[in-house]
Amino acid sequence: MTLDILSAEEEKLWRQIHGIKPWDYDETCSYCGKREYEILKAPETVDVMVWVWNMKCYGCNDITPVVWPVNVDLEPIFESIHFHSFENLPQKISEAYPFFKKVFKKTKNVEDFGNTCTYCGRYQGDWFVMEDYLEIAYTPESAQEQRTIKVDLTPYERLWYSGPKKVLNLHHPRKGSFASLCDDCYRLYTQKKM
Ligand SMILES: [Zn+2]
Ligand SMILES: [Zn+2]
């Protein structure tokens, strides 16, 4: 597997976006100069897990399916995911579940995607769907359907969701010294070849 590593320019931007200090993740082997961490670019496509379950429509009291994203295979692990977490996600959900579509959200005064009742067509507020999800989150079997949806990340999202990966193990051979050596250089050092 080849690692997709940020260019120097991209890494600068990534540090700016997240307020990461220049000296964080910047330690290198004092002898060969290899980095302890590389900043890995997020993949082009991620798998988003969505759940579909039944909810009572607040308008007609009928039972309607609702859909919500619950997980994504991306590090760092998300505490919670919203369909706005990725720009291309709402459209992708809508293609799979047509009852998830553009509606007018009065409370926010915007047109946006949301769940609608399959009988009366009324918008089912995001907040109510999220509340309901929290109720069933610990009983996954109550979700009628669990499906993975592939979502393409935008170039900016790939940068945003980039993250440090430890690629080198550094040794600190001398007490009180800041010098650190990678495995290879440490071997040379212990064999007194440097
Ligand atoms: Zn080294
Ligand atoms: Zn309804």
GROMACS .gro file of C-alpha atoms and ligand atoms in nm:
model
  196
    1MET     CA    1   0.000   0.000   0.000
    2THR     CA    2   0.141   0.338  -0.093
    3LEU     CA    3   0.066   0.620   0.145
    4ASP     CA    4  -0.085   0.936   0.006
    5ILE     CA    5   0.123   1.199   0.186
    6LEU     CA    6   0.052   1.571   0.189
    7SER     CA    7   0.289   1.792  -0.009
    8ALA     CA    8   0.477   2.060   0.187
    9GLU     CA    9   0.230   2.319   0.059
   10GLU     CA   10  -0.074   2.109   0.156
   11GLU     CA   11   0.073   2.035   0.497
   12LYS     CA   12   0.117   2.407   0.560
   13LEU     CA   13  -0.250   2.459   0.481
   14TRP     CA   14  -0.353   2.159   0.695
   15ARG     CA   15  -0.159   2.308   0.990
   16GLN     CA   16  -0.329   2.645   0.936
   17ILE     CA   17  -0.678   2.495   0.917
   18HIS     CA   18  -0.643   2.303   1.243
   19GLY     CA   19  -0.409   2.542   1.426
   20ILE     CA   20  -0.138   2.275   1.454
   21LYS     CA   21   0.198   2.412   1.564
   22PRO     CA   22   0.494   2.383   1.325
   23TRP     CA   23   0.685   2.172   1.581
   24ASP     CA   24   0.404   1.920   1.632
   25TYR     CA   25   0.453   1.595   1.440
   26ASP     CA   26   0.781   1.737   1.314
   27GLU     CA   27   1.042   1.526   1.492
   28THR     CA   28   1.301   1.365   1.267
   29CYS     CA   29   1.588   1.121   1.301
   30SER     CA   30   1.888   1.334   1.395
   31TYR     CA   31   2.114   1.130   1.168
   32CYS     CA   32   1.925   1.054   0.845
   33GLY     CA   33   1.657   1.321   0.875
   34LYS     CA   34   1.358   1.091   0.813
   35ARG     CA   35   1.032   1.205   0.972
   36GLU     CA   36   0.866   1.034   1.265
   37TYR     CA   37   0.521   1.130   1.132
   38GLU     CA   38   0.387   1.177   0.785
   39ILE     CA   39   0.060   1.360   0.729
   40LEU     CA   40  -0.166   1.123   0.539
   41LYS     CA   41  -0.418   1.261   0.298
   42ALA     CA   42  -0.777   1.146   0.351
   43PRO     CA   43  -0.896   0.898   0.084
   44GLU     CA   44  -1.084   1.006  -0.229
   45THR     CA   45  -1.388   0.810  -0.120
   46VAL     CA   46  -1.523   0.717   0.223
   47ASP     CA   47  -1.788   0.467   0.331
   48VAL     CA   48  -2.067   0.624   0.531
   49MET     CA   49  -2.294   0.391   0.725
   50VAL     CA   50  -2.659   0.497   0.725
   51TRP     CA   51  -2.945   0.351   0.924
   52VAL     CA   52  -3.308   0.345   0.817
   53TRP     CA   53  -3.580   0.296   1.075
   54ASN     CA   54  -3.948   0.373   1.126
   55MET     CA   55  -4.070   0.684   1.301
   56LYS     CA   56  -4.415   0.822   1.369
   57CYS     CA   57  -4.482   1.124   1.147
   58TYR     CA   58  -4.553   1.427   1.364
   59GLY     CA   59  -4.805   1.548   1.103
   60CYS     CA   60  -5.026   1.251   1.005
   61ASN     CA   61  -4.922   1.006   1.280
   62ASP     CA   62  -4.853   0.741   1.018
   63ILE     CA   63  -4.532   0.541   1.027
   64THR     CA   64  -4.263   0.662   0.788
   65PRO     CA   65  -3.905   0.550   0.731
   66VAL     CA   66  -3.628   0.796   0.811
   67VAL     CA   67  -3.260   0.776   0.724
   68TRP     CA   68  -2.957   0.909   0.913
   69PRO     CA   69  -2.579   0.869   0.879
   70VAL     CA   70  -2.433   0.702   1.187
   71ASN     CA   71  -2.071   0.626   1.111
   72VAL     CA   72  -1.784   0.676   0.866
   73ASP     CA   73  -1.465   0.477   0.805
   74LEU     CA   74  -1.235   0.770   0.855
   75GLU     CA   75  -0.983   0.862   1.123
   76PRO     CA   76  -0.985   1.046   1.350
   77ILE     CA   77  -1.301   0.870   1.460
   78PHE     CA   78  -1.602   1.096   1.456
   79GLU     CA   79  -1.791   1.154   1.779
   80SER     CA   80  -2.106   1.203   1.579
   81ILE     CA   81  -2.182   1.241   1.213
   82HIS     CA   82  -2.438   1.461   1.042
   83PHE     CA   83  -2.539   1.450   0.678
   84HIS     CA   84  -2.367   1.788   0.648
   85SER     CA   85  -2.036   1.631   0.754
   86PHE     CA   86  -1.955   1.582   0.383
   87GLU     CA   87  -2.062   1.806   0.098
   88ASN     CA   88  -2.161   1.521  -0.134
   89LEU     CA   89  -2.338   1.313   0.131
   90PRO     CA   90  -2.693   1.461   0.121
   91GLN     CA   91  -2.723   1.403  -0.254
   92LYS     CA   92  -2.594   1.046  -0.220
   93ILE     CA   93  -2.846   0.966   0.056
   94SER     CA   94  -3.122   1.119  -0.154
   95GLU     CA   95  -3.034   0.898  -0.450
   96ALA     CA   96  -3.063   0.588  -0.231
   97TYR     CA   97  -3.367   0.708  -0.032
   98PRO     CA   98  -3.592   0.947  -0.230
   99PHE     CA   99  -3.792   1.040   0.084
  100PHE     CA  100  -3.475   1.218   0.193
  101LYS     CA  101  -3.497   1.527  -0.022
  102LYS     CA  102  -3.487   1.905  -0.047
  103VAL     CA  103  -3.732   2.077   0.181
  104PHE     CA  104  -3.781   2.424   0.317
  105LYS     CA  105  -3.671   2.444   0.680
  106LYS     CA  106  -3.873   2.722   0.839
  107THR     CA  107  -3.674   2.738   1.161
  108LYS     CA  108  -3.354   2.806   0.967
  109ASN     CA  109  -3.519   2.978   0.672
  110VAL     CA  110  -3.323   2.768   0.421
  111GLU     CA  111  -3.380   2.506   0.158
  112ASP     CA  112  -3.195   2.194   0.262
  113PHE     CA  113  -3.214   1.816   0.255
  114GLY     CA  114  -3.424   1.639   0.515
  115ASN     CA  115  -3.643   1.337   0.582
  116THR     CA  116  -4.003   1.357   0.461
  117CYS     CA  117  -4.305   1.144   0.548
  118THR     CA  118  -4.374   0.888   0.275
  119TYR     CA  119  -4.751   0.942   0.327
  120CYS     CA  120  -4.814   1.311   0.380
  121GLY     CA  121  -4.480   1.449   0.258
  122ARG     CA  122  -4.413   1.661   0.566
  123TYR     CA  123  -4.056   1.735   0.666
  124GLN     CA  124  -3.944   1.541   0.974
  125GLY     CA  125  -3.719   1.775   1.169
  126ASP     CA  126  -3.351   1.678   1.187
  127TRP     CA  127  -3.355   1.729   1.560
  128PHE     CA  128  -3.640   1.478   1.608
  129VAL     CA  129  -3.471   1.225   1.382
  130MET     CA  130  -3.144   1.263   1.577
  131GLU     CA  131  -3.330   1.228   1.909
  132ASP     CA  132  -3.496   0.913   1.781
  133TYR     CA  133  -3.164   0.780   1.661
  134LEU     CA  134  -3.016   0.823   2.011
  135GLU     CA  135  -3.306   0.611   2.140
  136ILE     CA  136  -3.231   0.320   1.907
  137ALA     CA  137  -2.852   0.363   1.886
  138TYR     CA  138  -2.794   0.088   2.143
  139THR     CA  139  -3.034  -0.154   1.977
  140PRO     CA  140  -2.906  -0.170   1.619
  141GLU     CA  141  -3.148  -0.456   1.545
  142SER     CA  142  -3.434  -0.205   1.557
  143ALA     CA  143  -3.297  -0.038   1.244
  144GLN     CA  144  -3.473  -0.187   0.943
  145GLU     CA  145  -3.177  -0.133   0.722
  146GLN     CA  146  -2.809  -0.055   0.761
  147ARG     CA  147  -2.630   0.035   0.446
  148THR     CA  148  -2.296   0.173   0.339
  149ILE     CA  149  -2.295   0.467   0.100
  150LYS     CA  150  -1.982   0.565  -0.090
  151VAL     CA  151  -1.912   0.938  -0.086
  152ASP     CA  152  -1.646   1.125  -0.281
  153LEU     CA  153  -1.465   1.381  -0.071
  154THR     CA  154  -1.399   1.727  -0.213
  155PRO     CA  155  -1.032   1.836  -0.243
  156TYR     CA  156  -1.079   2.056   0.062
  157GLU     CA  157  -1.233   1.773   0.263
  158ARG     CA  158  -0.942   1.545   0.172
  159LEU     CA  159  -0.711   1.807   0.318
  160TRP     CA  160  -0.932   1.877   0.620
  161TYR     CA  161  -0.959   1.509   0.716
  162SER     CA  162  -0.588   1.444   0.667
  163GLY     CA  163  -0.409   1.325   0.978
  164PRO     CA  164  -0.067   1.237   1.120
  165LYS     CA  165   0.053   0.880   1.102
  166LYS     CA  166   0.355   0.756   1.292
  167VAL     CA  167   0.586   0.600   1.035
  168LEU     CA  168   0.912   0.584   1.228
  169ASN     CA  169   1.013   0.462   1.569
  170LEU     CA  170   1.260   0.702   1.728
  171HIS     CA  171   1.515   0.601   1.991
  172HIS     CA  172   1.674   0.840   2.237
  173PRO     CA  173   2.009   0.673   2.301
  174ARG     CA  174   2.173   0.935   2.521
  175LYS     CA  175   2.014   1.047   2.845
  176GLY     CA  176   1.960   1.420   2.858
  177SER     CA  177   2.023   1.462   2.488
  178PHE     CA  178   1.752   1.561   2.241
  179ALA     CA  179   1.913   1.354   1.969
  180SER     CA  180   1.688   1.080   1.843
  181LEU     CA  181   1.762   0.798   1.601
  182CYS     CA  182   1.540   0.585   1.380
  183ASP     CA  183   1.563   0.203   1.394
  184ASP     CA  184   1.818   0.182   1.112
  185CYS     CA  185   2.042   0.459   1.244
  186TYR     CA  186   2.010   0.327   1.598
  187ARG     CA  187   2.138  -0.011   1.477
  188LEU     CA  188   2.441   0.158   1.322
  189TYR     CA  189   2.492   0.348   1.645
  190THR     CA  190   2.483   0.032   1.862
  191GLN     CA  191   2.722  -0.140   1.619
  192LYS     CA  192   2.946   0.166   1.654
  193LYS     CA  193   2.936   0.225   1.279
  194MET     CA  194   2.864   0.595   1.314
  195ZN      ZN  195   1.772   0.761   1.075
  196ZN      ZN  196  -4.705   1.212   0.754
   0.00000   0.00000   0.00000
